[in-house]
JSON list of C-alpha atoms in Angstrom, two decimals:
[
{"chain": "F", "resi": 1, "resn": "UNK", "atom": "CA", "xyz": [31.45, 12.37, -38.15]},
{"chain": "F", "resi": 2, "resn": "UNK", "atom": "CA", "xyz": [29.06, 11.21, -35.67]},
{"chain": "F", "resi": 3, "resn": "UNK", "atom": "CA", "xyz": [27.06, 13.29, -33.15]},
{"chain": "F", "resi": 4, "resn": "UNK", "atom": "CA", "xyz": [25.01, 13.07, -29.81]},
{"chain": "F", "resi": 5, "resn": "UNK", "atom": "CA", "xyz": [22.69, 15.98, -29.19]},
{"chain": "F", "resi": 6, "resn": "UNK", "atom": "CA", "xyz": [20.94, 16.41, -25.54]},
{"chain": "F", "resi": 7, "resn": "UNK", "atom": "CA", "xyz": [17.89, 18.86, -26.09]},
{"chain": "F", "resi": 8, "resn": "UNK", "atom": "CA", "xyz": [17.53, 19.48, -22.36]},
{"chain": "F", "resi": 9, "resn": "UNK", "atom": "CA", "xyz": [20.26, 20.71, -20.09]},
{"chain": "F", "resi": 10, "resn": "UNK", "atom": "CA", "xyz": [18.11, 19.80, -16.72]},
{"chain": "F", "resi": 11, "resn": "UNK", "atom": "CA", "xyz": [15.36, 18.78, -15.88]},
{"chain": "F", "resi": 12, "resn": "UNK", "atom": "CA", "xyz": [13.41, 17.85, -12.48]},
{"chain": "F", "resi": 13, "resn": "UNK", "atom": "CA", "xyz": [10.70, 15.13, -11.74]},
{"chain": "F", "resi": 14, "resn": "UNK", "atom": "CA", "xyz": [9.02, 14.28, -8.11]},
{"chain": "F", "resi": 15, "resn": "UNK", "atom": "CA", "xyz": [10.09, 11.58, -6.21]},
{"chain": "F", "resi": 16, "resn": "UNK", "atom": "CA", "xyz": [8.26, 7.84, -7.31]},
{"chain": "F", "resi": 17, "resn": "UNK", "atom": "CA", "xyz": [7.38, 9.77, -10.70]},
{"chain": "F", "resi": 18, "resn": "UNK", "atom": "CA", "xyz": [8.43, 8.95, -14.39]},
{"chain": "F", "resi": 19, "resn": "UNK", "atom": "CA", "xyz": [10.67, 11.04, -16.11]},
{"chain": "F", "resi": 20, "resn": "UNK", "atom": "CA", "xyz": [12.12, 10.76, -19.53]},
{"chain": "F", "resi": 21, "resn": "UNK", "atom": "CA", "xyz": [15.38, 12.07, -21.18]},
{"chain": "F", "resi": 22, "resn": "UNK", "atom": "CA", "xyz": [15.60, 13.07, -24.57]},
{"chain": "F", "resi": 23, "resn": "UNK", "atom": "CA", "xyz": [18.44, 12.21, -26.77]},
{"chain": "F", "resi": 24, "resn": "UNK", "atom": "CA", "xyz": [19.06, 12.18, -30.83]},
{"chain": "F", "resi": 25, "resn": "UNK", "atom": "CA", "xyz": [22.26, 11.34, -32.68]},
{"chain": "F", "resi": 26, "resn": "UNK", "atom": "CA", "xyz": [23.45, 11.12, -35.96]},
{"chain": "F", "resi": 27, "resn": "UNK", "atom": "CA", "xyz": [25.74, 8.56, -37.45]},
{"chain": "F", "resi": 28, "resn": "UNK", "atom": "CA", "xyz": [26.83, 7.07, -41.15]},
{"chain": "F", "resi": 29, "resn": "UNK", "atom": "CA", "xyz": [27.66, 3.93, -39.22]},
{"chain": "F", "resi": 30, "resn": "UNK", "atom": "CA", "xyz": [25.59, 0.50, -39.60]},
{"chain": "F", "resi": 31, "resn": "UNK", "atom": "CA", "xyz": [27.21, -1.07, -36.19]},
{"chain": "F", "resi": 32, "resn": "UNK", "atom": "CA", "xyz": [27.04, 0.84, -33.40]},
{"chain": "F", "resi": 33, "resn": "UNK", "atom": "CA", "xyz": [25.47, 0.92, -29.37]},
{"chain": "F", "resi": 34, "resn": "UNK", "atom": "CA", "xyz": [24.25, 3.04, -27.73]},
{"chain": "F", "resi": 35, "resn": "UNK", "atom": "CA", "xyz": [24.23, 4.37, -23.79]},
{"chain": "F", "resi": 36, "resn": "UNK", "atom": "CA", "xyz": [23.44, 5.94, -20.63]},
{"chain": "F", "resi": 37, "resn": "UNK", "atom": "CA", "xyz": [25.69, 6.96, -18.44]},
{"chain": "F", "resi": 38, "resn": "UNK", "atom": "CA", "xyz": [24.77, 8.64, -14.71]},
{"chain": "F", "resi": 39, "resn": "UNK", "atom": "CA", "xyz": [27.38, 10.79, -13.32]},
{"chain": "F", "resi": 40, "resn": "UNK", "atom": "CA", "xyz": [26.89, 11.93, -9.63]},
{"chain": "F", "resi": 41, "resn": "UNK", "atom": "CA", "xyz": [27.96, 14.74, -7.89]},
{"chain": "F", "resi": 42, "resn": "UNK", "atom": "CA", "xyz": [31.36, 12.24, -7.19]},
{"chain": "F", "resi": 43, "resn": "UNK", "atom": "CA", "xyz": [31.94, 12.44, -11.04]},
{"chain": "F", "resi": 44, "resn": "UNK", "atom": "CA", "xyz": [32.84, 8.69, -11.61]},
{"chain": "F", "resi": 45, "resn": "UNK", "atom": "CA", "xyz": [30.47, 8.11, -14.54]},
{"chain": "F", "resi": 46, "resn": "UNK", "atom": "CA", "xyz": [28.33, 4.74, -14.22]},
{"chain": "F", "resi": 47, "resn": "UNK", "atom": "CA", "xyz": [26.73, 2.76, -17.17]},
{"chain": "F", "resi": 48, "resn": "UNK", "atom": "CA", "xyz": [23.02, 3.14, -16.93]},
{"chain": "F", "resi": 49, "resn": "UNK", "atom": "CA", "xyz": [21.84, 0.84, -20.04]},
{"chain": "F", "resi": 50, "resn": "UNK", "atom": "CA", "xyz": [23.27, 0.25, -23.68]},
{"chain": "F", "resi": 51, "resn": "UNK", "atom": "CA", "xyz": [21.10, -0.67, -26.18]},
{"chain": "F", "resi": 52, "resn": "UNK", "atom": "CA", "xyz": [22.66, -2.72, -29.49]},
{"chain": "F", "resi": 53, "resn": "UNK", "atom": "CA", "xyz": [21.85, -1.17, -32.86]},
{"chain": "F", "resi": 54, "resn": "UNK", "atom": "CA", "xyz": [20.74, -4.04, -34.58]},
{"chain": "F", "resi": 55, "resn": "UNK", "atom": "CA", "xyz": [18.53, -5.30, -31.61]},
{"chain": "F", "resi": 56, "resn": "UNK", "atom": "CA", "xyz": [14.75, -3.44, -32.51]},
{"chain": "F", "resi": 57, "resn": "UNK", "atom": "CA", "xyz": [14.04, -4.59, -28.79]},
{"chain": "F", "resi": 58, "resn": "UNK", "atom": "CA", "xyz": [14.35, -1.74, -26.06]},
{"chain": "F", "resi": 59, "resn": "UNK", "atom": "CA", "xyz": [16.70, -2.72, -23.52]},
{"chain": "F", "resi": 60, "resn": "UNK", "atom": "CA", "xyz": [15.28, -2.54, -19.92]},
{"chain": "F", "resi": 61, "resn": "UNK", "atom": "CA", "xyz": [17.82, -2.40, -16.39]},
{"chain": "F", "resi": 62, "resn": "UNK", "atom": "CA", "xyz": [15.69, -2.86, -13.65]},
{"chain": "F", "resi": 63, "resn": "UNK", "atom": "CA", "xyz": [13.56, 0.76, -13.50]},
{"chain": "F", "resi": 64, "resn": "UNK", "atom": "CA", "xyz": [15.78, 2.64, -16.14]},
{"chain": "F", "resi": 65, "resn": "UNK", "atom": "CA", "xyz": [13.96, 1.53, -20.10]},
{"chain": "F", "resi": 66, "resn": "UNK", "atom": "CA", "xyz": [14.88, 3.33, -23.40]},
{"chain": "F", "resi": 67, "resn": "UNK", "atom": "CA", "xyz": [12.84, 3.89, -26.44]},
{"chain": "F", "resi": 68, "resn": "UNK", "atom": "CA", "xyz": [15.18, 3.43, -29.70]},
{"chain": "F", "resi": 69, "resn": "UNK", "atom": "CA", "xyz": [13.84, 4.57, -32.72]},
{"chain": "F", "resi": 70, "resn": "UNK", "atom": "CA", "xyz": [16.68, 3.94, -34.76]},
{"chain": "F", "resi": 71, "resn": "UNK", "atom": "CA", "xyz": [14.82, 5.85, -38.04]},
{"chain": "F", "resi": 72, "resn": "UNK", "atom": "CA", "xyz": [14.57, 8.75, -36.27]},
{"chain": "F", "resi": 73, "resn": "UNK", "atom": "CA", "xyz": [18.15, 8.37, -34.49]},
{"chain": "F", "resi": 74, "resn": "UNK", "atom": "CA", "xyz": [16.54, 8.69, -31.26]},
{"chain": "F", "resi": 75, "resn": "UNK", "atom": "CA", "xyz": [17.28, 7.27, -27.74]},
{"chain": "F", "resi": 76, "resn": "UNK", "atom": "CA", "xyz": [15.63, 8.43, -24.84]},
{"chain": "F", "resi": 77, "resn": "UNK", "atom": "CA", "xyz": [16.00, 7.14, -21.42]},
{"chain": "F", "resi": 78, "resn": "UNK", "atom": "CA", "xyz": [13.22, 6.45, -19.22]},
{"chain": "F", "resi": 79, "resn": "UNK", "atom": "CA", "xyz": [13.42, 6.15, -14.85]},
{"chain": "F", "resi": 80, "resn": "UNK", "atom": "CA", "xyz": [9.97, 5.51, -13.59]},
{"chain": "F", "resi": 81, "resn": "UNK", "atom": "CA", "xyz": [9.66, 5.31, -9.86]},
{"chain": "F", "resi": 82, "resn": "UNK", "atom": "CA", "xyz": [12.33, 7.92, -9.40]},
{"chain": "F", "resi": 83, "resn": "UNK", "atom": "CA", "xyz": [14.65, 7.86, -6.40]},
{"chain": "F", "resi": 84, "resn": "UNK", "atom": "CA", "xyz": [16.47, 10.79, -5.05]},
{"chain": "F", "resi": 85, "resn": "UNK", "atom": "CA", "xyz": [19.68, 8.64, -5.58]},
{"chain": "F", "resi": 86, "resn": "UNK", "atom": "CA", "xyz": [18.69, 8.92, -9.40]},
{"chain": "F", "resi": 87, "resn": "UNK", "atom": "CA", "xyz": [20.16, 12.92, -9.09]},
{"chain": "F", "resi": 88, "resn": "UNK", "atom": "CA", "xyz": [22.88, 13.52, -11.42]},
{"chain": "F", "resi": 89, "resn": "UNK", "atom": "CA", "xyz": [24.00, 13.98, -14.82]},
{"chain": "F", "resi": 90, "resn": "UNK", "atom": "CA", "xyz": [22.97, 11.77, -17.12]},
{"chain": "F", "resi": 91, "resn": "UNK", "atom": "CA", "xyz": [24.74, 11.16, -20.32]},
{"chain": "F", "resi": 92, "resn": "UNK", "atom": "CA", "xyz": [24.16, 9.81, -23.56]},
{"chain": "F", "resi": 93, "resn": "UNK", "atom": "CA", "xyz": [26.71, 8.52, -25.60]},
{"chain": "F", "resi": 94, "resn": "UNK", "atom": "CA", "xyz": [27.23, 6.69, -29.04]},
{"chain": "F", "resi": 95, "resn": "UNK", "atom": "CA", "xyz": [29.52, 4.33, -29.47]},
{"chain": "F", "resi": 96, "resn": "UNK", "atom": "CA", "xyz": [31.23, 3.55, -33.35]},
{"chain": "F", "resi": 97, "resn": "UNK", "atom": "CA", "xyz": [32.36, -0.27, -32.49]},
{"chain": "F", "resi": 98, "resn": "UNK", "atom": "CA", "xyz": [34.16, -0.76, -35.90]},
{"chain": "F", "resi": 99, "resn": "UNK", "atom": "CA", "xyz": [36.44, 2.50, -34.70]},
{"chain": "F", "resi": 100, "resn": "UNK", "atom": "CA", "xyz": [35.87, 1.84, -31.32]},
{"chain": "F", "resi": 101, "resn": "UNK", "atom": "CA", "xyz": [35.91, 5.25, -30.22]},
{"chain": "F", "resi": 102, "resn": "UNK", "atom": "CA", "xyz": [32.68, 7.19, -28.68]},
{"chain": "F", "resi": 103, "resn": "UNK", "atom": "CA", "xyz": [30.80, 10.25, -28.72]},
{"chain": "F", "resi": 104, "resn": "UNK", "atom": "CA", "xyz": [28.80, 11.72, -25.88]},
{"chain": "F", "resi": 105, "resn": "UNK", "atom": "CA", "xyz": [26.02, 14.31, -25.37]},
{"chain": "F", "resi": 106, "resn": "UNK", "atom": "CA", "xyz": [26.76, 17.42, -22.86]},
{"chain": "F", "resi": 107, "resn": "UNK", "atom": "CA", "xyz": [24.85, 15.68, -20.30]},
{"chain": "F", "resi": 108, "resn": "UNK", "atom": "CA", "xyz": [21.09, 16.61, -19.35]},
{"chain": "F", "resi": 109, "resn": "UNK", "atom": "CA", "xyz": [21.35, 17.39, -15.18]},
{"chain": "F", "resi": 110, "resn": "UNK", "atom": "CA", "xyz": [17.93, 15.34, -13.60]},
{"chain": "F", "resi": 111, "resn": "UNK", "atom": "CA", "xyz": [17.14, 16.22, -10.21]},
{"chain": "F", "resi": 112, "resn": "UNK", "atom": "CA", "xyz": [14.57, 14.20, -8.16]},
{"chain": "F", "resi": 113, "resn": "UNK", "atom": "CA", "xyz": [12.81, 16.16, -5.51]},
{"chain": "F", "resi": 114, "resn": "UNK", "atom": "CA", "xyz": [11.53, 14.79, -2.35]},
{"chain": "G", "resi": 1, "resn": "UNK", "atom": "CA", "xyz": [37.69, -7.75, -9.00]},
{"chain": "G", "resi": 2, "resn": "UNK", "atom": "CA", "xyz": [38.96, -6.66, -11.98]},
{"chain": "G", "resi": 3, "resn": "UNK", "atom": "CA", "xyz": [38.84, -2.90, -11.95]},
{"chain": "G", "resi": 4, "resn": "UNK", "atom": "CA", "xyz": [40.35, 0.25, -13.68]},
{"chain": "G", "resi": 5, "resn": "UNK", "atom": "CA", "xyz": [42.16, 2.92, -11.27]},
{"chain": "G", "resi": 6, "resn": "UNK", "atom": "CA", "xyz": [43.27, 6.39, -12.39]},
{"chain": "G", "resi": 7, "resn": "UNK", "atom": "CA", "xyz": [45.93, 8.16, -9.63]},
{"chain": "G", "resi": 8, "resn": "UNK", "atom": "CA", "xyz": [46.35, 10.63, -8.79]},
{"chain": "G", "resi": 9, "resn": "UNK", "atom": "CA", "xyz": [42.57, 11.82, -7.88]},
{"chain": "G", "resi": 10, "resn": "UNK", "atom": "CA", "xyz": [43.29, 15.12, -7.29]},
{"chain": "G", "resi": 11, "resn": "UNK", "atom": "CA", "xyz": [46.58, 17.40, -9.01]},
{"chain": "G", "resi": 12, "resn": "UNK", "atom": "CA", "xyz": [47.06, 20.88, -8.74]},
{"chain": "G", "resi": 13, "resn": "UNK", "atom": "CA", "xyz": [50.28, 21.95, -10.84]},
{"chain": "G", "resi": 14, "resn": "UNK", "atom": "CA", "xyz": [51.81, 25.68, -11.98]},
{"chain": "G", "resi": 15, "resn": "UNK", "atom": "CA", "xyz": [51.45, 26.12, -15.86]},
{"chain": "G", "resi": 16, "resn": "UNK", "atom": "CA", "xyz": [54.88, 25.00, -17.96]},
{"chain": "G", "resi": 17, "resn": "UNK", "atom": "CA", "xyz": [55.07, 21.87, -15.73]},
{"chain": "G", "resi": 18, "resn": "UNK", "atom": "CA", "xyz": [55.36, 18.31, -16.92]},
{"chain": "G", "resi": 19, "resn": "UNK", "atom": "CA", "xyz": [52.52, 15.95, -15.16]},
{"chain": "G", "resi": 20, "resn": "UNK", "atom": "CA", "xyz": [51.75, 12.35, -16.13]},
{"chain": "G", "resi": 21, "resn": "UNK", "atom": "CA", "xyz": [48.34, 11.37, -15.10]},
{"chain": "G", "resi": 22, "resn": "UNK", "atom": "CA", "xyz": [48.19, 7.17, -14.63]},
{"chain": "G", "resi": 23, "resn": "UNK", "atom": "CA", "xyz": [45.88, 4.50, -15.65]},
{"chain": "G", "resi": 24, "resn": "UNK", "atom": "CA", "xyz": [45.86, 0.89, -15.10]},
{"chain": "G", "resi": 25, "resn": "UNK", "atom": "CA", "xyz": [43.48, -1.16, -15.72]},
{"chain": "G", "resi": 26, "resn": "UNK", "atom": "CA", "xyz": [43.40, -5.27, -14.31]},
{"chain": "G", "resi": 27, "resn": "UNK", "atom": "CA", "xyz": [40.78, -6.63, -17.04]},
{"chain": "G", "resi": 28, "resn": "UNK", "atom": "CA", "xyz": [43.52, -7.69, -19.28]},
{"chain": "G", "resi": 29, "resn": "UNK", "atom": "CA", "xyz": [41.40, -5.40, -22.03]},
{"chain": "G", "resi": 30, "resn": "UNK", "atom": "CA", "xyz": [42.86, -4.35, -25.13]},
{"chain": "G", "resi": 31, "resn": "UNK", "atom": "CA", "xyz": [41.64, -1.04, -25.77]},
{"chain": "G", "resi": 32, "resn": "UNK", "atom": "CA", "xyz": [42.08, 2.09, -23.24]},
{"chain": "G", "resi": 33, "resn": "UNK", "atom": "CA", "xyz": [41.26, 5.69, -23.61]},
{"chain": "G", "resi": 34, "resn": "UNK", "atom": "CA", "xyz": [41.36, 8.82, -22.37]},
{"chain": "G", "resi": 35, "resn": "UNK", "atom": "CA", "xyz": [38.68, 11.97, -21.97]},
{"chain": "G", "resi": 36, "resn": "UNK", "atom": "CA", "xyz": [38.48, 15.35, -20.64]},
{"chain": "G", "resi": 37, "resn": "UNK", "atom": "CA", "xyz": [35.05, 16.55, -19.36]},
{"chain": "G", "resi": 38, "resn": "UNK", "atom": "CA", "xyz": [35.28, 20.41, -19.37]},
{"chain": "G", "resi": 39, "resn": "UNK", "atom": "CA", "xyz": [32.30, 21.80, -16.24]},
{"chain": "G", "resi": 40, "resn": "UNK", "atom": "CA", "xyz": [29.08, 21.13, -17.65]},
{"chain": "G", "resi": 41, "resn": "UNK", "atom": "CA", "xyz": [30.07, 18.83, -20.74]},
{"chain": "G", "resi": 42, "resn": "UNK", "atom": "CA", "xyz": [30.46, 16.05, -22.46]},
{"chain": "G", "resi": 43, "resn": "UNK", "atom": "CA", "xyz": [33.70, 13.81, -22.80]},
{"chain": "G", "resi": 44, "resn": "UNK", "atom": "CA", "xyz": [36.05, 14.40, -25.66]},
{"chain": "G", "resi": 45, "resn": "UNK", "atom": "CA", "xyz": [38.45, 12.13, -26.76]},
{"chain": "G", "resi": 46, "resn": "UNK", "atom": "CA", "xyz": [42.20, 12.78, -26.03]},
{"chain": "G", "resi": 47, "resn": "UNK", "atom": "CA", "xyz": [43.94, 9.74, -26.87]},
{"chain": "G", "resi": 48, "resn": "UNK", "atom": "CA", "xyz": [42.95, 6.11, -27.51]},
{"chain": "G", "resi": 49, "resn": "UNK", "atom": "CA", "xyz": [44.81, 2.83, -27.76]},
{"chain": "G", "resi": 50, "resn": "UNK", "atom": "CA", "xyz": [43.67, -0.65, -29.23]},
{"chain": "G", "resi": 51, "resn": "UNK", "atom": "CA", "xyz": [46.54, -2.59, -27.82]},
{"chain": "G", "resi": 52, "resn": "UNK", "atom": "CA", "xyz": [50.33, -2.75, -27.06]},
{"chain": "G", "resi": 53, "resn": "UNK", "atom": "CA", "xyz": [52.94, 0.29, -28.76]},
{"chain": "G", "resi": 54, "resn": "UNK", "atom": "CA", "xyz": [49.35, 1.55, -30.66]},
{"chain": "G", "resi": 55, "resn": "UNK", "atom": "CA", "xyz": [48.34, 4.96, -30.00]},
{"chain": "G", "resi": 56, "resn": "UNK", "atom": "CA", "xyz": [46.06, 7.43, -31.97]},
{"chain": "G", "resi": 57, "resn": "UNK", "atom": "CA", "xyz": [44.77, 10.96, -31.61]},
{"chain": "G", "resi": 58, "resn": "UNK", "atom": "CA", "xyz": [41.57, 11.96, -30.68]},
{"chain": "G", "resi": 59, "resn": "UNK", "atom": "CA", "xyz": [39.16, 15.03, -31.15]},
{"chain": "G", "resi": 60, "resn": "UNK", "atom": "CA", "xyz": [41.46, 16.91, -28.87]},
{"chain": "G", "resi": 61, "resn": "UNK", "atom": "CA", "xyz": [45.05, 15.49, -28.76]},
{"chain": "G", "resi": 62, "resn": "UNK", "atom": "CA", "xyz": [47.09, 18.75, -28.70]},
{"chain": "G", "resi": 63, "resn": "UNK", "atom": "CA", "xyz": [49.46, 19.49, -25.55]},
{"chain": "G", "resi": 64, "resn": "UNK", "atom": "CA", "xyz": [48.55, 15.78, -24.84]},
{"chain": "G", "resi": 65, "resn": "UNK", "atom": "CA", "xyz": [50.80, 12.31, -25.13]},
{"chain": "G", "resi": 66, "resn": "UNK", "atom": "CA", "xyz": [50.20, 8.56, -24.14]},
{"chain": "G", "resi": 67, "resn": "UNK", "atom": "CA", "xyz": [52.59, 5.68, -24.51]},
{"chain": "G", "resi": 68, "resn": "UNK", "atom": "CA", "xyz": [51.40, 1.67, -24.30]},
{"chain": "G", "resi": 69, "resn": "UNK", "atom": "CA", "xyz": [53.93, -0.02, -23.11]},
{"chain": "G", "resi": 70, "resn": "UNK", "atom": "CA", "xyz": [52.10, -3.12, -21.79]},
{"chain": "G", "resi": 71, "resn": "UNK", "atom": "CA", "xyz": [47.99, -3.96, -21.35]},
{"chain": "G", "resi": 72, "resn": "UNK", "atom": "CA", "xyz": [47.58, -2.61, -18.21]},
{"chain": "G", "resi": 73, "resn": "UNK", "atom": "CA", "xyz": [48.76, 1.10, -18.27]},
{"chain": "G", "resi": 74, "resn": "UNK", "atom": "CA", "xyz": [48.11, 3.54, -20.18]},
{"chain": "G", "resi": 75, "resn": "UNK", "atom": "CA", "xyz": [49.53, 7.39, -19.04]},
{"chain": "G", "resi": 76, "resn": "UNK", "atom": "CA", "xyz": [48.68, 10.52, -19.99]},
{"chain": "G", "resi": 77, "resn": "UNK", "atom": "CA", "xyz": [51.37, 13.05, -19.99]},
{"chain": "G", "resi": 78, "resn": "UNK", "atom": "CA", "xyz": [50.86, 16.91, -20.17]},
{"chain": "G", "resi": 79, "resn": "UNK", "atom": "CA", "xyz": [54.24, 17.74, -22.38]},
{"chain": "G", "resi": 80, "resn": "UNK", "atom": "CA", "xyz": [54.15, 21.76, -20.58]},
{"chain": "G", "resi": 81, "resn": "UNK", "atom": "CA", "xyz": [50.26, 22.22, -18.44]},
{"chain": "G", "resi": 82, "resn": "UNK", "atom": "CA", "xyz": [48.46, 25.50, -19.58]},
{"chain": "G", "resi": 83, "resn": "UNK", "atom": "CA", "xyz": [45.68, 26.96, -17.54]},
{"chain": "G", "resi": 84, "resn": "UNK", "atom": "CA", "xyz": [43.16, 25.57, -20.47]},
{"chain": "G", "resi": 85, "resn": "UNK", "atom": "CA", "xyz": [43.97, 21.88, -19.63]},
{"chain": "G", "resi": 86, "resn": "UNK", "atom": "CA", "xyz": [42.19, 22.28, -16.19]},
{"chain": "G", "resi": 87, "resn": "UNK", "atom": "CA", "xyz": [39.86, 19.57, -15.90]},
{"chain": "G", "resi": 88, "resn": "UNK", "atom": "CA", "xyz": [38.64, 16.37, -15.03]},
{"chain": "G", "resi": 89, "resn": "UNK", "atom": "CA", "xyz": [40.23, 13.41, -16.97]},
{"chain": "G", "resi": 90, "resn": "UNK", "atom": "CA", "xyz": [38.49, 10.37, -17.60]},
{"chain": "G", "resi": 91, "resn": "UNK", "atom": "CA", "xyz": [40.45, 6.75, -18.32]},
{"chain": "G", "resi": 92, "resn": "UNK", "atom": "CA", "xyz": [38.38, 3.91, -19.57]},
{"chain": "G", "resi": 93, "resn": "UNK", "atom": "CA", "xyz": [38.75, 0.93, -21.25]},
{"chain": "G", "resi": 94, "resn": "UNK", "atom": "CA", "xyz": [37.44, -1.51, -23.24]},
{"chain": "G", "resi": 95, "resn": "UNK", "atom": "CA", "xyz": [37.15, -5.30, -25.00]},
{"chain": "G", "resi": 96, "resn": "UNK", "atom": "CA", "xyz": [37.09, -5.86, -28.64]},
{"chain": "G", "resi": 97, "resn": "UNK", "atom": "CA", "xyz": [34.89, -9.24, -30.16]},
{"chain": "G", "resi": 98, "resn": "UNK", "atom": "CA", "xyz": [34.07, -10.22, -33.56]},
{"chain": "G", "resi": 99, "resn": "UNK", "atom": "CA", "xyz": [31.39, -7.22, -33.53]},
{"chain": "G", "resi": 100, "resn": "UNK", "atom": "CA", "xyz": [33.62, -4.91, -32.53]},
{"chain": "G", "resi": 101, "resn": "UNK", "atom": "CA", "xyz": [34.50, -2.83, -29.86]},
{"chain": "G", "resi": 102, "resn": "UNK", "atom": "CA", "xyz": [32.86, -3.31, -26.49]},
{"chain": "G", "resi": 103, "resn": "UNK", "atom": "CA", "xyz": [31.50, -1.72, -23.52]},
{"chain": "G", "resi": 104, "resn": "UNK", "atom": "CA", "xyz": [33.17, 0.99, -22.01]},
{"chain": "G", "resi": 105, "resn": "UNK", "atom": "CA", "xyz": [34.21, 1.27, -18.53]},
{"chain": "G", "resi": 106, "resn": "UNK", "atom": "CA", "xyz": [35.22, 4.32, -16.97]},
{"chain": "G", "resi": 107, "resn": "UNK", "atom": "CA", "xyz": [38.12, 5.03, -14.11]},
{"chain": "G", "resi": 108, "resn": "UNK", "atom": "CA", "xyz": [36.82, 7.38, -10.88]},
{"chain": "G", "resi": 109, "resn": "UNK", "atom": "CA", "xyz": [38.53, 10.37, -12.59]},
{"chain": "G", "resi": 110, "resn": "UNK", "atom": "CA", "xyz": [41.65, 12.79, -12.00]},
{"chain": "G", "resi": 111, "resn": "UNK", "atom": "CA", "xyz": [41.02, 16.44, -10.96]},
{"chain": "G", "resi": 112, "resn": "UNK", "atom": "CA", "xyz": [43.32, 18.94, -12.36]},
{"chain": "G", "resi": 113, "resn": "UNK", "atom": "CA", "xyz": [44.12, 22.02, -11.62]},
{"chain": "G", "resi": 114, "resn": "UNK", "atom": "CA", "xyz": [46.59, 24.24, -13.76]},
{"chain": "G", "resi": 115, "resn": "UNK", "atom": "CA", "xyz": [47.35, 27.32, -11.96]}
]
C-alpha cells in the first residue's frame, strides 16, 4: 500500500513572500512520480509540478520548486513570490506508474493575503 | 485541443435513483479513471480502466460501475444513489510509455447531490 500524508491542513503566507508545503509519502515501489496539484475554489484540479523518481534533480515550473528527498520520502512544494491567484488547495499526490493508479494527500488549504 | 469533459457539472438526484455520470476524453489516451473528493479531502479511487472492455476496482468501488466501450468514454453509473455518494467526482485520464503510466489529467468535475 502506498500513502501521501499532508502535515498541515492550511496555511497562510503574505503576498510576494515564500511559502513552503510539506508533504511525506510512503511507497514499496522503485518507479514512481510524484505531484502537485492546485485546486481553486472552482474545484477543477490543475497540475502544479511532477517530479520523476529516478531524477535526483528538483523539478522547477516557473515560481513553484520542490525539494525531493527521496530517502526521507519527502516532497515539499515551494511558491516564492506568492500571488493571491496562488489561493487554493494544494494537493500532493503519488503516482505508482507500473499500476498506474494514484494516491493523494487531503490537501493542505494556502491562502495568500494581500 | 485535445481535452477531457465530464457532464453533467452539476446533478441533484433522490436516493434509490439510477444516474450515469459521463466522461470523454479526445486525447486518444488509454487509461481513464474515476475519483470522489469527499469536502475537505483527498481523491479516492472509484474505478480505473487501462484500455478498451478493461475495468478494475478501486479503493472505493462499492455502489459504483463503469463500462469501456471505446477510448473516449468512460461512465460512471450509480447502480441505486444513497445520501453517502454525495460528492464531487473527478474523471481523468492518462498515457501509458515504456516507463509506465503517465501524467494525469483531470476533467472540471461533476457535483452531486443525493437527496
Amino acid at each position: 500500500a502506498q500513502t501521501v500524508t499532508q502535515s498541515q491542513p492550511e496555511m497562510s503566507v503574505q503576498e510576494a513572500e515564500t511559502v513552503t508545503l510539506s508533504c511525506t509519502y510512503d511507497t514499496s515501489e522503485n518507479n514512481y512520480y510524484l505531484f502537485w496539484y492546485k485546486q481553486p475554489p472552482s474545484r477543477q484540479m490543475i497540475l502544479v509540478i511532477r517530479q520523476e523518481a529516478y531524477k535526483q534533480q528538483n523539478a522547477t515550473e516557473n515560481r513553484f520548486s520542490v525539494n525531493f528527498q527521496k530517502a526521507a520520502k519527502s516532497f515539499s512544494l515551494k511558491i516564492s513570490d506568492s500571488q493571491l491567484g496562488d489561493t487554493a488547495m494544494y494537493f500532493c499526490a503519488l503516482l505508482n506508474t507500473n499500476a498506474g493508479k494514484s494516491t493523494f494527500g487531503d490537501g493542505t488549504t494556502l491562502t495568500v493575503k494581500p | 485541443d485535445a481535452e477531457i469533459t465530464q457532464s453533467p457539472r452539476h446533478k441533484i438526484t433522490e436516493t434509490g435513483r439510477q444516474v450515469t455520470l459521463a466522461c470523454h476524453q479526445t486525447w486518444n489516451h488509454n487509461n481513464m479513471f474515476w475519483y470522489r473528493q469527499d469536502l475537505g479531502h483527498g481523491l479516492r479511487l472509484i474505478h480505473y480502466s487501462y484500455g478498451v472492455h478493461d475495468t478494475n476496482k478501486g479503493e472505493v468501488s462499492d455502489g459504483y460501475s463503469v463500462s469501456r466501450s471505446n477510448t473516449e468514454d468512460l461512465p460512471l453509473t450509480l447502480e441505486s444513489a444513497a445520501s453517502s455518494q454525495t460528492s464531487v467526482y473527478f474523471c481523468a485520464s492518462s498515457e501509458s510509455n515504456q516507463g509506465g503510466q503517465e501524467t494525469q489529467y483531470f476533467g472540471p468535475g461533476t457535483r452531486l447531490l443525493v437527496l
